[in-house]
Short mmCIF file of C-alpha atoms in Angstrom, two decimals:
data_model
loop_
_atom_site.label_atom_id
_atom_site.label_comp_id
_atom_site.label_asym_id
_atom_site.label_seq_id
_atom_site.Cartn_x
_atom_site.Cartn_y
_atom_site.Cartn_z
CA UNK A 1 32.97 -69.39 -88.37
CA UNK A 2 35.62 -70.05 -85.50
CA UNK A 3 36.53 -73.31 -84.64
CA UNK A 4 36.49 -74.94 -81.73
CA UNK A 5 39.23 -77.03 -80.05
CA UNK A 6 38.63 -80.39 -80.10
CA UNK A 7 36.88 -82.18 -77.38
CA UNK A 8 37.90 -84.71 -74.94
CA UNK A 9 37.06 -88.05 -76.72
CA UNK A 10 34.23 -89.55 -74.55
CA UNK A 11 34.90 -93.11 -72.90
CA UNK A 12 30.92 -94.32 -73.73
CA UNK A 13 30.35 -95.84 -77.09
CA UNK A 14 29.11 -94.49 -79.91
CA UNK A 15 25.65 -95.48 -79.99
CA UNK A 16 25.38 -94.25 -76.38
CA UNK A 17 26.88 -91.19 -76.19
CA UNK A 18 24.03 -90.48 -79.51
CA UNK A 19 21.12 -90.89 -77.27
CA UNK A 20 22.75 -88.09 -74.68
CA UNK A 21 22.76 -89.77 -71.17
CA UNK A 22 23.34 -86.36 -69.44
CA UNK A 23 19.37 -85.34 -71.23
CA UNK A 24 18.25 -88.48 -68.90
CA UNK A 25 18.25 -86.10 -65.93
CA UNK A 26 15.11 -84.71 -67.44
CA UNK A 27 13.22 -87.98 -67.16
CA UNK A 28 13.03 -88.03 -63.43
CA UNK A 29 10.18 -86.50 -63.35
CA UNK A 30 8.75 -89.72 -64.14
CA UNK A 31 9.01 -90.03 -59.65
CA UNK A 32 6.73 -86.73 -59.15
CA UNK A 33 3.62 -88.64 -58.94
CA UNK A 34 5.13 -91.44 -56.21
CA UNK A 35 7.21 -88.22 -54.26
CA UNK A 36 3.79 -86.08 -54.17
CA UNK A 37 1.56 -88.92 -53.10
CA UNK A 38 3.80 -90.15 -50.39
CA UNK A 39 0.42 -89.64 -48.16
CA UNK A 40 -0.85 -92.38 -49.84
CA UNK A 41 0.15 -96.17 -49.27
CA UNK A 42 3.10 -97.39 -52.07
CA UNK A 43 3.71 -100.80 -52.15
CA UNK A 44 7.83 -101.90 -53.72
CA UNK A 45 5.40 -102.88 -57.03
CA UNK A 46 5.38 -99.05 -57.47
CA UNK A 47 8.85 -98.38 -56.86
CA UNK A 48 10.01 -101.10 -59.55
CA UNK A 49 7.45 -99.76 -62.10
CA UNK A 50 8.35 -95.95 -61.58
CA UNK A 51 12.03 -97.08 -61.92
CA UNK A 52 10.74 -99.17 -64.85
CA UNK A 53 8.94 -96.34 -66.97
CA UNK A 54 11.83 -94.11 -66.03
CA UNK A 55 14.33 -96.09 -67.76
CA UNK A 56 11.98 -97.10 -70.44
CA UNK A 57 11.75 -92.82 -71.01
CA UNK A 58 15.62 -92.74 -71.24
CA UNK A 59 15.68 -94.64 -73.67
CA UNK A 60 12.92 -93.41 -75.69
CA UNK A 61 14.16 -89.87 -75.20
CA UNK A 62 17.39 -91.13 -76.24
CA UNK A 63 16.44 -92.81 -79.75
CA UNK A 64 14.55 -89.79 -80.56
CA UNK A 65 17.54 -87.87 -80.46
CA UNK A 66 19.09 -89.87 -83.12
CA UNK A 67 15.78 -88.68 -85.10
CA UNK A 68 16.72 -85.37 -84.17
CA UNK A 69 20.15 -85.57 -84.95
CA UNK A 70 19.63 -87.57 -88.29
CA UNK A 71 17.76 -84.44 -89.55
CA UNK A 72 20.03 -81.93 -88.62
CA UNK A 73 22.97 -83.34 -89.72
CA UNK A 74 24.34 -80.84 -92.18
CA UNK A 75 23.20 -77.89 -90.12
CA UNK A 76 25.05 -79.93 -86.88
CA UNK A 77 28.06 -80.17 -89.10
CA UNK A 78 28.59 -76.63 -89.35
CA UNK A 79 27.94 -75.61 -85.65
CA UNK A 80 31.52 -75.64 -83.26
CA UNK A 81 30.26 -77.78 -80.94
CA UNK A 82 27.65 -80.17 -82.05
CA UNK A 83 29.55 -81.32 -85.27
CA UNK A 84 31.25 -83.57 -82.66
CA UNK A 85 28.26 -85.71 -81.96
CA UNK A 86 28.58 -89.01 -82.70
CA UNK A 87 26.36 -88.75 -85.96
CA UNK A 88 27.68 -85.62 -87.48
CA UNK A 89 31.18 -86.57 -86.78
CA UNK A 90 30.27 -89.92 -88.49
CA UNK A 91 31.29 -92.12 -85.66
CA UNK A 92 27.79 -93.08 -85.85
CA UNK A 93 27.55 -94.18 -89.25
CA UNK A 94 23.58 -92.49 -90.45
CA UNK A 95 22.32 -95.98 -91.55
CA UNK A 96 23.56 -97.65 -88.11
CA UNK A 97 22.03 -94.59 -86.22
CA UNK A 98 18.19 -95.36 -88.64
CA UNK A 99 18.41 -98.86 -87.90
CA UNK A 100 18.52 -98.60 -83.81
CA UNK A 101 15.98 -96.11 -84.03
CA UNK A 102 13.97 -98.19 -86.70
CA UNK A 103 13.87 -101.32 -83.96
CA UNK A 104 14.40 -99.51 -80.51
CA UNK A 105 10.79 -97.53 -80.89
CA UNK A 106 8.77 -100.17 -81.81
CA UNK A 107 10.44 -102.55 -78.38
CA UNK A 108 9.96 -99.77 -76.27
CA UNK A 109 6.47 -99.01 -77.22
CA UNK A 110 5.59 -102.59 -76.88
CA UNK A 111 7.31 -102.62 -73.27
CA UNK A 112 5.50 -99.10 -72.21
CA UNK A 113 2.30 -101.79 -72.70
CA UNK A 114 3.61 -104.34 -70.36
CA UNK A 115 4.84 -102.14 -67.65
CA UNK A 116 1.47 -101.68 -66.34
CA UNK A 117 -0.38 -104.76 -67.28
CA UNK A 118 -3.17 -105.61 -65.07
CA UNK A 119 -6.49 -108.08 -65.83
CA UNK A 120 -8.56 -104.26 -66.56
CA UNK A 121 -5.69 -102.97 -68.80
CA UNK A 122 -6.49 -99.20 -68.17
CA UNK A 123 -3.57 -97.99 -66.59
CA UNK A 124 -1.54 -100.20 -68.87
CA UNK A 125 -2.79 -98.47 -71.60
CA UNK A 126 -2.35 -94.54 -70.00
CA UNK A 127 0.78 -95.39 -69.29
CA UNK A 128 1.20 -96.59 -73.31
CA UNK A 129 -0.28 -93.63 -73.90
CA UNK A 130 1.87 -91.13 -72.45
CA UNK A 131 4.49 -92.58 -74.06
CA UNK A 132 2.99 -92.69 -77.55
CA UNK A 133 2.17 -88.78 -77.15
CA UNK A 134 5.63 -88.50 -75.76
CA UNK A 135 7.22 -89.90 -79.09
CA UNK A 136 4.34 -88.22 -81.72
CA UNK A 137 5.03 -84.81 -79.67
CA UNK A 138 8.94 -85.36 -80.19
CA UNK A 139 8.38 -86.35 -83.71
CA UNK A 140 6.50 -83.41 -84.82
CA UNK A 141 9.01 -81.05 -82.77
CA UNK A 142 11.68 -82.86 -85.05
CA UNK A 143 10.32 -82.51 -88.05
CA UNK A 144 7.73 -79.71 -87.95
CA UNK A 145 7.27 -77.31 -84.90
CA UNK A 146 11.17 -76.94 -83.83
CA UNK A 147 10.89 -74.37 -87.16
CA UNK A 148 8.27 -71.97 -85.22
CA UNK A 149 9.26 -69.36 -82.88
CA UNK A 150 8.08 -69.97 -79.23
CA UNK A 151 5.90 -72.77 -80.84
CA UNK A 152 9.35 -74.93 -80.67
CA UNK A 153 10.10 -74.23 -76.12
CA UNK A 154 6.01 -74.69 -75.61
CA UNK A 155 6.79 -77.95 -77.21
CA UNK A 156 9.62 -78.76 -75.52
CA UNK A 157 8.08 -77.83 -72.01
CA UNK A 158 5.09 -79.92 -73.11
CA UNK A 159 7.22 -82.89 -72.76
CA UNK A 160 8.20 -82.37 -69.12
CA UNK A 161 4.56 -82.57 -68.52
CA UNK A 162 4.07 -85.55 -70.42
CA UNK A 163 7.05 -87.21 -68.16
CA UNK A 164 5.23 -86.61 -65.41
CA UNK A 165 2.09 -87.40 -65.95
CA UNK A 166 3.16 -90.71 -67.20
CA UNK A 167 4.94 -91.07 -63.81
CA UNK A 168 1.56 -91.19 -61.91
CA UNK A 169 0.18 -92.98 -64.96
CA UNK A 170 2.42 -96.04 -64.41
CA UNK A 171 1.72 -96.25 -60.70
CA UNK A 172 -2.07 -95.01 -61.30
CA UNK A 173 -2.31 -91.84 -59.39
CA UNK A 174 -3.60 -88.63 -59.97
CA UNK A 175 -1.11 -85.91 -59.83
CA UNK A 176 -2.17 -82.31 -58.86
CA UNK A 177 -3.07 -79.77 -61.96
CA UNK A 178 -1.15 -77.12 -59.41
CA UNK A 179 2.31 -79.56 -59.93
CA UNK A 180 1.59 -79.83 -63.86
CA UNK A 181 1.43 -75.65 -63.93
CA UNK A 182 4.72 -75.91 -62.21
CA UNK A 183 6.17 -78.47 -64.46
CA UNK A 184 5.46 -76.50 -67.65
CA UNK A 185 6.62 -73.18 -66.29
CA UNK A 186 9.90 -74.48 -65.11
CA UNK A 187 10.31 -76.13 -68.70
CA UNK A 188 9.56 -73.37 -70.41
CA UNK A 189 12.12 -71.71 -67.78
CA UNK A 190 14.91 -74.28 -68.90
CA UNK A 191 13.57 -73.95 -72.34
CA UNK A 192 14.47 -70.03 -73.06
CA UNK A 193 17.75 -70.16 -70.88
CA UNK A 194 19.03 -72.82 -73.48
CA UNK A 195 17.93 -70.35 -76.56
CA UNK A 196 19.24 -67.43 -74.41
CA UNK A 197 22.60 -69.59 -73.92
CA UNK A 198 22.99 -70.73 -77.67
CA UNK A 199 22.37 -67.01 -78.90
CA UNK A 200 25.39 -65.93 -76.25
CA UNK A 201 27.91 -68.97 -77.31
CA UNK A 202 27.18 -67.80 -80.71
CA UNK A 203 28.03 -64.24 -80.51
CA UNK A 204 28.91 -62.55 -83.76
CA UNK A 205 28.41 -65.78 -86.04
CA UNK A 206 25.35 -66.36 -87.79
CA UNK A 207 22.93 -68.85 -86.02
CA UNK A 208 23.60 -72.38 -87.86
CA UNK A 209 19.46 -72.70 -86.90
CA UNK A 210 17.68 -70.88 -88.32
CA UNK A 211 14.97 -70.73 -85.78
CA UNK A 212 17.51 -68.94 -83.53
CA UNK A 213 17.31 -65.90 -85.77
CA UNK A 214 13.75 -66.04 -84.51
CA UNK A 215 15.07 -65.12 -81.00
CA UNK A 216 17.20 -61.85 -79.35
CA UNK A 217 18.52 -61.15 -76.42
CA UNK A 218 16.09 -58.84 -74.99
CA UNK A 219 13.36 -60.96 -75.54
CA UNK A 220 14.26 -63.97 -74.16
CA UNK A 221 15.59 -62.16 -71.07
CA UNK A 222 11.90 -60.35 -71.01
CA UNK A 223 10.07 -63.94 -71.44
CA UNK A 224 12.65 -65.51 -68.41
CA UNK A 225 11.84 -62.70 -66.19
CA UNK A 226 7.95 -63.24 -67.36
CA UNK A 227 8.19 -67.39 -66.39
CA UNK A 228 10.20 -67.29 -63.35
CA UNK A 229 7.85 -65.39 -61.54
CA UNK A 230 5.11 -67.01 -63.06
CA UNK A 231 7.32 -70.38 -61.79
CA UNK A 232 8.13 -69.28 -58.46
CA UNK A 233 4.27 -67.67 -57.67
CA UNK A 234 2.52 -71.20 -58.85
CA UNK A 235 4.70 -73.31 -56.97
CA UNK A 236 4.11 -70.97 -53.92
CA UNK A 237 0.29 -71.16 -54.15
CA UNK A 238 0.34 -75.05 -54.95
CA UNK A 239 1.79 -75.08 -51.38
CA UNK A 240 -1.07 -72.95 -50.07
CA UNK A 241 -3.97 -74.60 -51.96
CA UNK A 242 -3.00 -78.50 -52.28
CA UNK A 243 -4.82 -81.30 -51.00
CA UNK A 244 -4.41 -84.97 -49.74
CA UNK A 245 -6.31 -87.37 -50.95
CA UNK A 246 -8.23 -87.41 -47.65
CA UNK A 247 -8.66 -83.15 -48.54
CA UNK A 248 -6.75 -82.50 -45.83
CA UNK A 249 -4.14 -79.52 -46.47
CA UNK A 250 -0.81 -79.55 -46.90
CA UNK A 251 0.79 -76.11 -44.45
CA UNK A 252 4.31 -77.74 -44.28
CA UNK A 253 4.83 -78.28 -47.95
CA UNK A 254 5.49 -74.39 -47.87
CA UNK A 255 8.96 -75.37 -45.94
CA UNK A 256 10.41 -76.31 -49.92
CA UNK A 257 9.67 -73.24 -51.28
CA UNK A 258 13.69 -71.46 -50.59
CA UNK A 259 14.88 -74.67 -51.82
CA UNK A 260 12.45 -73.38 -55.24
CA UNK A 261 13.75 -69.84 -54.80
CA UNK A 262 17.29 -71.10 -54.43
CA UNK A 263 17.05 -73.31 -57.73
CA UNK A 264 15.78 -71.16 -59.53
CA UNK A 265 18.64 -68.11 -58.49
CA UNK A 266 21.16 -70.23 -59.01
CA UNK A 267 20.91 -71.27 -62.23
CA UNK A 268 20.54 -67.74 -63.55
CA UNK A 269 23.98 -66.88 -61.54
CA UNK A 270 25.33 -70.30 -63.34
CA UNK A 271 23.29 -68.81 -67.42
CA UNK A 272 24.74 -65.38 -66.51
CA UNK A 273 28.00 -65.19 -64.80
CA UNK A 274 29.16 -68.28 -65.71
CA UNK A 275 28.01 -68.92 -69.18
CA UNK A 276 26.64 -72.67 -68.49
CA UNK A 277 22.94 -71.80 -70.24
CA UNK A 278 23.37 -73.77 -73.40
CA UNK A 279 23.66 -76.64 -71.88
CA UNK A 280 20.56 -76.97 -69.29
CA UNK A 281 21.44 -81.01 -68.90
CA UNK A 282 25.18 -80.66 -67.85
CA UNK A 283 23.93 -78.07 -65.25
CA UNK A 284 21.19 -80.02 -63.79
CA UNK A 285 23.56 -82.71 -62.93
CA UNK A 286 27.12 -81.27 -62.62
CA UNK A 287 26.81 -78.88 -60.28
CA UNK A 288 26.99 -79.78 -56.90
CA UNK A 289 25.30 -76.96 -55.00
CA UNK A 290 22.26 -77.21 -57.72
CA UNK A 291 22.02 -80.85 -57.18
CA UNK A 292 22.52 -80.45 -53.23
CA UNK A 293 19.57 -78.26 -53.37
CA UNK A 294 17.24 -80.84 -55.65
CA UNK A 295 17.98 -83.44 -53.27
CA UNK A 296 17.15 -81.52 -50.37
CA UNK A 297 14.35 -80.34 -52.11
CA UNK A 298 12.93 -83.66 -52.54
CA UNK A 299 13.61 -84.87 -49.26
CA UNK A 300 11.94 -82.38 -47.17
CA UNK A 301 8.97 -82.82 -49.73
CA UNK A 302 9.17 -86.26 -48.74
CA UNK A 303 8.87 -85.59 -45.38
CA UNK A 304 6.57 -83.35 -45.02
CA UNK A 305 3.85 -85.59 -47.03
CA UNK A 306 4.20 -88.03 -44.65
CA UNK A 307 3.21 -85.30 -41.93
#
């Protein structure tokens, strides 16, 4: 195995760096259900309890990785890059890392409860939900399904879907099945570039994973081609076919489908050309035209709900 230089030393702590801020990106799906209903009325209450479950999914997603990462630690110590994580490194020590995870799940749990309390408790308890499913789904990825071929990216693009649905769950909307199809295919999307990426970084070495050895080349490029378009085409006819909550249609909602087109271009010219596809996160928020785009994206969504 070659080795690796060694990395800048990161300026967060430990602990921190463990639960992988840069993954948080991922978690902002948590505002599709208050951007897509911005025909409805939103009060600040929703505002402060999407940014709420948002940060309450950080750090969820965040302690789970040091679940993840307490697991793979031997495998992680052999692999050039992620034997620098705090745990396998061992600036983490592993009975530091079992103890935050050990109390953080069972707060956060108990706060996904209270986010959404009302005198019915029903939302309160979707929104608990979504997070309970959200941790079980990541558990059994951890410890059981990340070992099955194209069980383990189904599983992970299951959990975009759970973000989001939780995001409507916490403000009690109802979020369009044509969005959730979109979700799942761009996860699934994100989910094979990364394998596709890892596989390249690799090269000639043997996979450290052995799930990876699962995967080639050709196939995953086959399987991209297969979800973009499947991407790209359900996003396109969600524009077509969506409703208000009044029924009326939604014509201008078709004006965000280059910004779609462009996303979707780009980061194959970013996996391809430029190597980046290992590490979906650092992508998502590093580079500036991408981000550009998802904030223009968003924006003329924005607007043209409130049409």
């Amino acid at each position: 195995m070659s080795t690796s230089p060694l990395p800048v030393p990161s300026r967060l702590p430990a602990w921190l760096e463990a639960m992988r801020p840069k993954q948080w990106a991922k978690n902002a799906l948590l505002f599709a259900g208050l951007l897509f209903t911005q025909d409805q009325y939103h009060t600040l209450n929703h505002w402060v309890k999407t940014l709420a479950g948002f940060l309450l999914f950080c750090l969820l997603s965040g302690l789970t990785y040091y679940i993840n990462d307490l697991l793979d630690v031997s495998a992680d110590r052999q692999h050039p890059k992620k034997r620098f994580r705090p745990i396998p490194s061992g600036r983490l020590p592993v009975g530091v890392a079992k103890l935050l995870a050990g109390l953080g799940i069972p707060a956060l749990l108990v706060a996904a409860r209270l986010i959404e309390y009302d005198q019915s408790g029903v939302a309160a308890w979707k929104f608990f939900g979504a997070a309970a499913l959200y941790l079980v789904t990541t558990l059994l990825y951890s410890f059981v399904l990340k070992h099955h071929v194209i069980v383990d990216v189904l599983t992970l693009a299951s959990l975009f879907v759970i973000r989001a649905v939780a995001g409507a769950f916490v403000i009690n909307v109802p979020l369009s099945e044509w969005l959730l199809l979109c979700t799942l295919l761009l996860a699934l999307f994100l989910g094979l570039s990364k394998r596709r990426g890892e596989l390249v970084a690799l090269g000639e070495e043997t996979p450290t994973r052995a799930i990876l050895k699962e995967y080639s080349l050709p196939m995953l490029e086959q399987m991209i081609t297969i979800v973009a378009s499947a991407c790209v085409m359900s996003y396109t006819l969600y524009t077509f076919f969506s409703k208000s909550q009044t029924g009326q249609s939604r014509p201008y909602l078709m004006a965000t489908i280059p910004f779609v087109l462009y996303g979707l271009f780009r980061y194959l010219y970013l996996t391809h050309k430029k190597g980046m596809g290992e590490a979906p996160e650092a992508v998502l928020v590093e580079d500036k035209p991408l981000v550009i785009n998802v904030l223009l994206w968003a924006l003329v969504a924005m607007i043209v709900l409130r049409v």
